[in-house]
């Protein structure tokens, strides 16, 4: 297995990316791993390595690159508060931004930027990344052939481009796993998505 850290050019500047891939192959399926609100870190890199060991080109983009690429300390327990700066970064990073970033990643990969060719992708998003995975699969169905939202939050809002509205427009399979008692995805939101 090989892993690299590099910067992918986007319309909003360079985006740091971690990638892991199998060695000795020229073509592999791809998987985009969309971060949670805490940013790319060892846990997500380990998930990428796991995919790479199964033959995938696994890519973890830094969706907060427009804000200087911050990474935040995880707050994983019910009584731990999320850093207010992380909450701000979440609010400031739209699905339109991640869609543009995804298009840049697809172009970069298509141009040989990762040193391994890939044609079709899957997308996985954790918590905040769940909605970005949904949006990317909906916007780029020729390349992203399925998406998984794990503990996806804020999947329902009042706008026309709410993730739950994108679900109905998707032409590729979308899969969801929800956390019990998650205030960012309450039961009434889950009912709209189901």
Short mmCIF file of N, CA and C in Angstrom, two decimals, residues 35-109:
data_model
loop_
_atom_site.label_atom_id
_atom_site.label_comp_id
_atom_site.label_asym_id
_atom_site.label_seq_id
_atom_site.Cartn_x
_atom_site.Cartn_y
_atom_site.Cartn_z
N UNK A 35 -15.04 14.08 5.57
CA UNK A 35 -14.74 14.21 6.99
C UNK A 35 -15.96 14.64 7.80
N UNK A 36 -15.88 14.41 9.08
CA UNK A 36 -16.83 14.99 10.02
C UNK A 36 -16.34 16.39 10.39
N UNK A 37 -17.02 17.05 11.31
CA UNK A 37 -16.72 18.45 11.64
C UNK A 37 -15.33 18.65 12.25
N UNK A 38 -14.70 17.58 12.70
CA UNK A 38 -13.39 17.71 13.34
C UNK A 38 -12.25 17.75 12.33
N UNK A 39 -12.52 17.39 11.10
CA UNK A 39 -11.51 17.49 10.05
C UNK A 39 -10.73 16.21 9.84
N UNK A 40 -9.90 16.19 8.78
CA UNK A 40 -9.08 15.01 8.50
C UNK A 40 -8.08 14.77 9.64
N UNK A 41 -7.95 13.52 10.04
CA UNK A 41 -7.05 13.17 11.14
C UNK A 41 -6.77 11.68 11.08
N UNK A 42 -6.05 11.17 12.06
CA UNK A 42 -5.59 9.79 12.04
C UNK A 42 -6.72 8.78 11.84
N UNK A 43 -7.86 8.98 12.48
CA UNK A 43 -8.98 8.03 12.34
C UNK A 43 -9.44 7.89 10.89
N UNK A 44 -9.58 9.02 10.21
CA UNK A 44 -10.04 8.98 8.82
C UNK A 44 -8.95 8.45 7.90
N UNK A 45 -7.71 8.75 8.21
CA UNK A 45 -6.60 8.20 7.43
C UNK A 45 -6.57 6.67 7.56
N UNK A 46 -6.88 6.18 8.75
CA UNK A 46 -6.89 4.73 8.96
C UNK A 46 -8.02 4.08 8.15
N UNK A 47 -9.16 4.75 8.06
CA UNK A 47 -10.26 4.25 7.23
C UNK A 47 -9.81 4.19 5.77
N UNK A 48 -9.12 5.23 5.32
CA UNK A 48 -8.60 5.24 3.95
C UNK A 48 -7.63 4.08 3.72
N UNK A 49 -6.77 3.84 4.68
CA UNK A 49 -5.81 2.72 4.56
C UNK A 49 -6.55 1.38 4.46
N UNK A 50 -7.63 1.25 5.23
CA UNK A 50 -8.41 0.02 5.18
C UNK A 50 -8.99 -0.20 3.78
N UNK A 51 -9.52 0.84 3.17
CA UNK A 51 -10.03 0.72 1.80
C UNK A 51 -8.90 0.40 0.83
N UNK A 52 -7.76 1.06 0.99
CA UNK A 52 -6.63 0.82 0.10
C UNK A 52 -6.16 -0.63 0.18
N UNK A 53 -6.18 -1.19 1.39
CA UNK A 53 -5.76 -2.59 1.54
C UNK A 53 -6.72 -3.55 0.86
N UNK A 54 -7.95 -3.05 0.54
CA UNK A 54 -8.93 -3.86 -0.20
C UNK A 54 -8.96 -3.51 -1.68
N UNK A 55 -8.00 -2.69 -2.13
CA UNK A 55 -7.86 -2.43 -3.55
C UNK A 55 -8.41 -1.12 -4.06
N UNK A 56 -8.78 -0.21 -3.17
CA UNK A 56 -9.35 1.08 -3.57
C UNK A 56 -8.32 2.21 -3.50
N UNK A 57 -8.52 3.21 -4.36
CA UNK A 57 -7.88 4.50 -4.17
C UNK A 57 -8.79 5.26 -3.22
N UNK A 58 -8.35 5.53 -2.02
CA UNK A 58 -9.16 6.17 -0.98
C UNK A 58 -8.64 7.57 -0.71
N UNK A 59 -9.52 8.56 -0.81
CA UNK A 59 -9.13 9.97 -0.75
C UNK A 59 -9.91 10.68 0.35
N UNK A 60 -9.18 11.38 1.22
CA UNK A 60 -9.79 12.17 2.30
C UNK A 60 -9.48 13.65 2.02
N UNK A 61 -10.46 14.41 1.48
CA UNK A 61 -10.22 15.83 1.24
C UNK A 61 -10.45 16.69 2.48
N UNK A 62 -9.72 17.77 2.57
CA UNK A 62 -9.89 18.75 3.67
C UNK A 62 -10.92 19.78 3.22
N UNK A 63 -12.18 19.58 3.61
CA UNK A 63 -13.27 20.46 3.16
C UNK A 63 -13.19 21.87 3.74
N UNK A 64 -12.41 22.06 4.80
CA UNK A 64 -12.28 23.39 5.40
C UNK A 64 -11.10 24.18 4.82
N UNK A 65 -10.63 23.82 3.63
CA UNK A 65 -9.44 24.48 3.09
C UNK A 65 -9.66 25.96 2.86
N UNK A 66 -10.87 26.40 2.64
CA UNK A 66 -11.14 27.83 2.45
C UNK A 66 -10.94 28.62 3.74
N UNK A 67 -10.92 27.91 4.86
CA UNK A 67 -10.78 28.54 6.17
C UNK A 67 -9.40 28.32 6.78
N UNK A 68 -8.46 27.87 5.97
CA UNK A 68 -7.11 27.64 6.47
C UNK A 68 -6.84 26.21 6.89
N UNK A 69 -7.75 25.28 6.57
CA UNK A 69 -7.59 23.84 6.84
C UNK A 69 -7.45 23.49 8.32
N UNK A 70 -8.32 24.02 9.17
CA UNK A 70 -8.23 23.67 10.60
C UNK A 70 -8.66 22.23 10.86
N UNK A 71 -8.11 21.67 11.93
CA UNK A 71 -8.52 20.36 12.45
C UNK A 71 -8.84 20.59 13.92
N UNK A 72 -9.92 19.99 14.40
CA UNK A 72 -10.39 20.24 15.77
C UNK A 72 -10.33 18.97 16.61
N UNK A 73 -10.19 19.15 17.91
CA UNK A 73 -10.18 18.02 18.84
C UNK A 73 -11.58 17.40 18.85
N UNK A 74 -11.67 16.08 18.66
CA UNK A 74 -12.99 15.44 18.68
C UNK A 74 -13.69 15.60 20.02
N UNK A 75 -14.99 15.79 19.94
CA UNK A 75 -15.86 15.81 21.13
C UNK A 75 -16.85 14.68 20.93
N UNK A 76 -16.49 13.51 21.42
CA UNK A 76 -17.27 12.30 21.11
C UNK A 76 -18.25 11.88 22.18
N UNK A 77 -18.19 12.50 23.33
CA UNK A 77 -19.09 12.12 24.42
C UNK A 77 -20.24 13.12 24.51
N UNK A 78 -21.34 12.66 25.04
CA UNK A 78 -22.55 13.48 25.10
C UNK A 78 -22.34 14.78 25.87
N UNK A 79 -21.47 14.77 26.88
CA UNK A 79 -21.28 15.97 27.69
C UNK A 79 -20.11 16.84 27.21
N UNK A 80 -19.48 16.48 26.07
CA UNK A 80 -18.40 17.28 25.52
C UNK A 80 -18.95 18.23 24.47
N UNK A 81 -18.61 19.49 24.56
CA UNK A 81 -19.08 20.49 23.60
C UNK A 81 -18.15 20.54 22.40
N UNK A 82 -18.74 20.74 21.23
CA UNK A 82 -17.96 20.93 20.01
C UNK A 82 -17.37 22.34 20.04
N UNK A 83 -16.12 22.45 19.66
CA UNK A 83 -15.44 23.74 19.58
C UNK A 83 -16.29 24.70 18.74
N UNK A 84 -16.58 25.90 19.23
CA UNK A 84 -17.38 26.85 18.44
C UNK A 84 -16.77 27.14 17.06
N UNK A 85 -15.45 27.10 16.96
CA UNK A 85 -14.81 27.32 15.66
C UNK A 85 -15.14 26.19 14.70
N UNK A 86 -15.28 24.97 15.22
CA UNK A 86 -15.67 23.83 14.37
C UNK A 86 -17.10 24.01 13.89
N UNK A 87 -17.98 24.44 14.79
CA UNK A 87 -19.37 24.69 14.41
C UNK A 87 -19.44 25.77 13.33
N UNK A 88 -18.62 26.81 13.47
CA UNK A 88 -18.58 27.88 12.46
C UNK A 88 -18.09 27.32 11.12
N UNK A 89 -17.04 26.50 11.14
CA UNK A 89 -16.51 25.93 9.90
C UNK A 89 -17.56 25.07 9.21
N UNK A 90 -18.32 24.32 10.01
CA UNK A 90 -19.41 23.50 9.47
C UNK A 90 -20.43 24.38 8.75
N UNK A 91 -20.85 25.44 9.39
CA UNK A 91 -21.84 26.35 8.79
C UNK A 91 -21.29 27.03 7.54
N UNK A 92 -19.99 27.32 7.53
CA UNK A 92 -19.39 28.07 6.43
C UNK A 92 -19.06 27.21 5.22
N UNK A 93 -19.20 25.90 5.34
CA UNK A 93 -18.83 24.99 4.26
C UNK A 93 -20.10 24.41 3.65
N UNK A 94 -20.48 24.93 2.52
CA UNK A 94 -21.73 24.53 1.88
C UNK A 94 -21.55 23.28 1.01
N UNK A 95 -22.67 22.68 0.67
CA UNK A 95 -22.64 21.53 -0.24
C UNK A 95 -22.22 21.96 -1.64
N UNK A 96 -22.50 23.20 -2.00
CA UNK A 96 -22.04 23.70 -3.30
C UNK A 96 -20.51 23.76 -3.33
N UNK A 97 -19.92 24.14 -2.19
CA UNK A 97 -18.45 24.16 -2.10
C UNK A 97 -17.88 22.75 -2.22
N UNK A 98 -18.44 21.82 -1.48
CA UNK A 98 -17.91 20.45 -1.54
C UNK A 98 -18.17 19.83 -2.90
N UNK A 99 -19.28 20.23 -3.56
CA UNK A 99 -19.52 19.76 -4.92
C UNK A 99 -18.44 20.23 -5.88
N UNK A 100 -18.04 21.50 -5.74
CA UNK A 100 -16.96 22.03 -6.57
C UNK A 100 -15.64 21.34 -6.23
N UNK A 101 -15.41 21.06 -4.95
CA UNK A 101 -14.19 20.35 -4.55
C UNK A 101 -14.18 18.93 -5.13
N UNK A 102 -15.34 18.30 -5.13
CA UNK A 102 -15.44 16.94 -5.69
C UNK A 102 -15.14 16.96 -7.18
N UNK A 103 -15.67 17.94 -7.89
CA UNK A 103 -15.37 18.05 -9.32
C UNK A 103 -13.87 18.22 -9.54
N UNK A 104 -13.22 19.01 -8.68
CA UNK A 104 -11.77 19.20 -8.79
C UNK A 104 -11.02 17.89 -8.54
N UNK A 105 -11.47 17.12 -7.55
CA UNK A 105 -10.84 15.82 -7.27
C UNK A 105 -10.99 14.86 -8.44
N UNK A 106 -12.18 14.83 -9.03
CA UNK A 106 -12.43 13.94 -10.17
C UNK A 106 -11.52 14.34 -11.34
N UNK A 107 -11.41 15.64 -11.60
CA UNK A 107 -10.51 16.11 -12.67
C UNK A 107 -9.06 15.75 -12.37
N UNK A 108 -8.65 15.98 -11.12
CA UNK A 108 -7.28 15.70 -10.71
C UNK A 108 -6.95 14.22 -10.89
N UNK A 109 -7.85 13.37 -10.45
CA UNK A 109 -7.64 11.93 -10.61
C UNK A 109 -7.62 11.54 -12.09
#
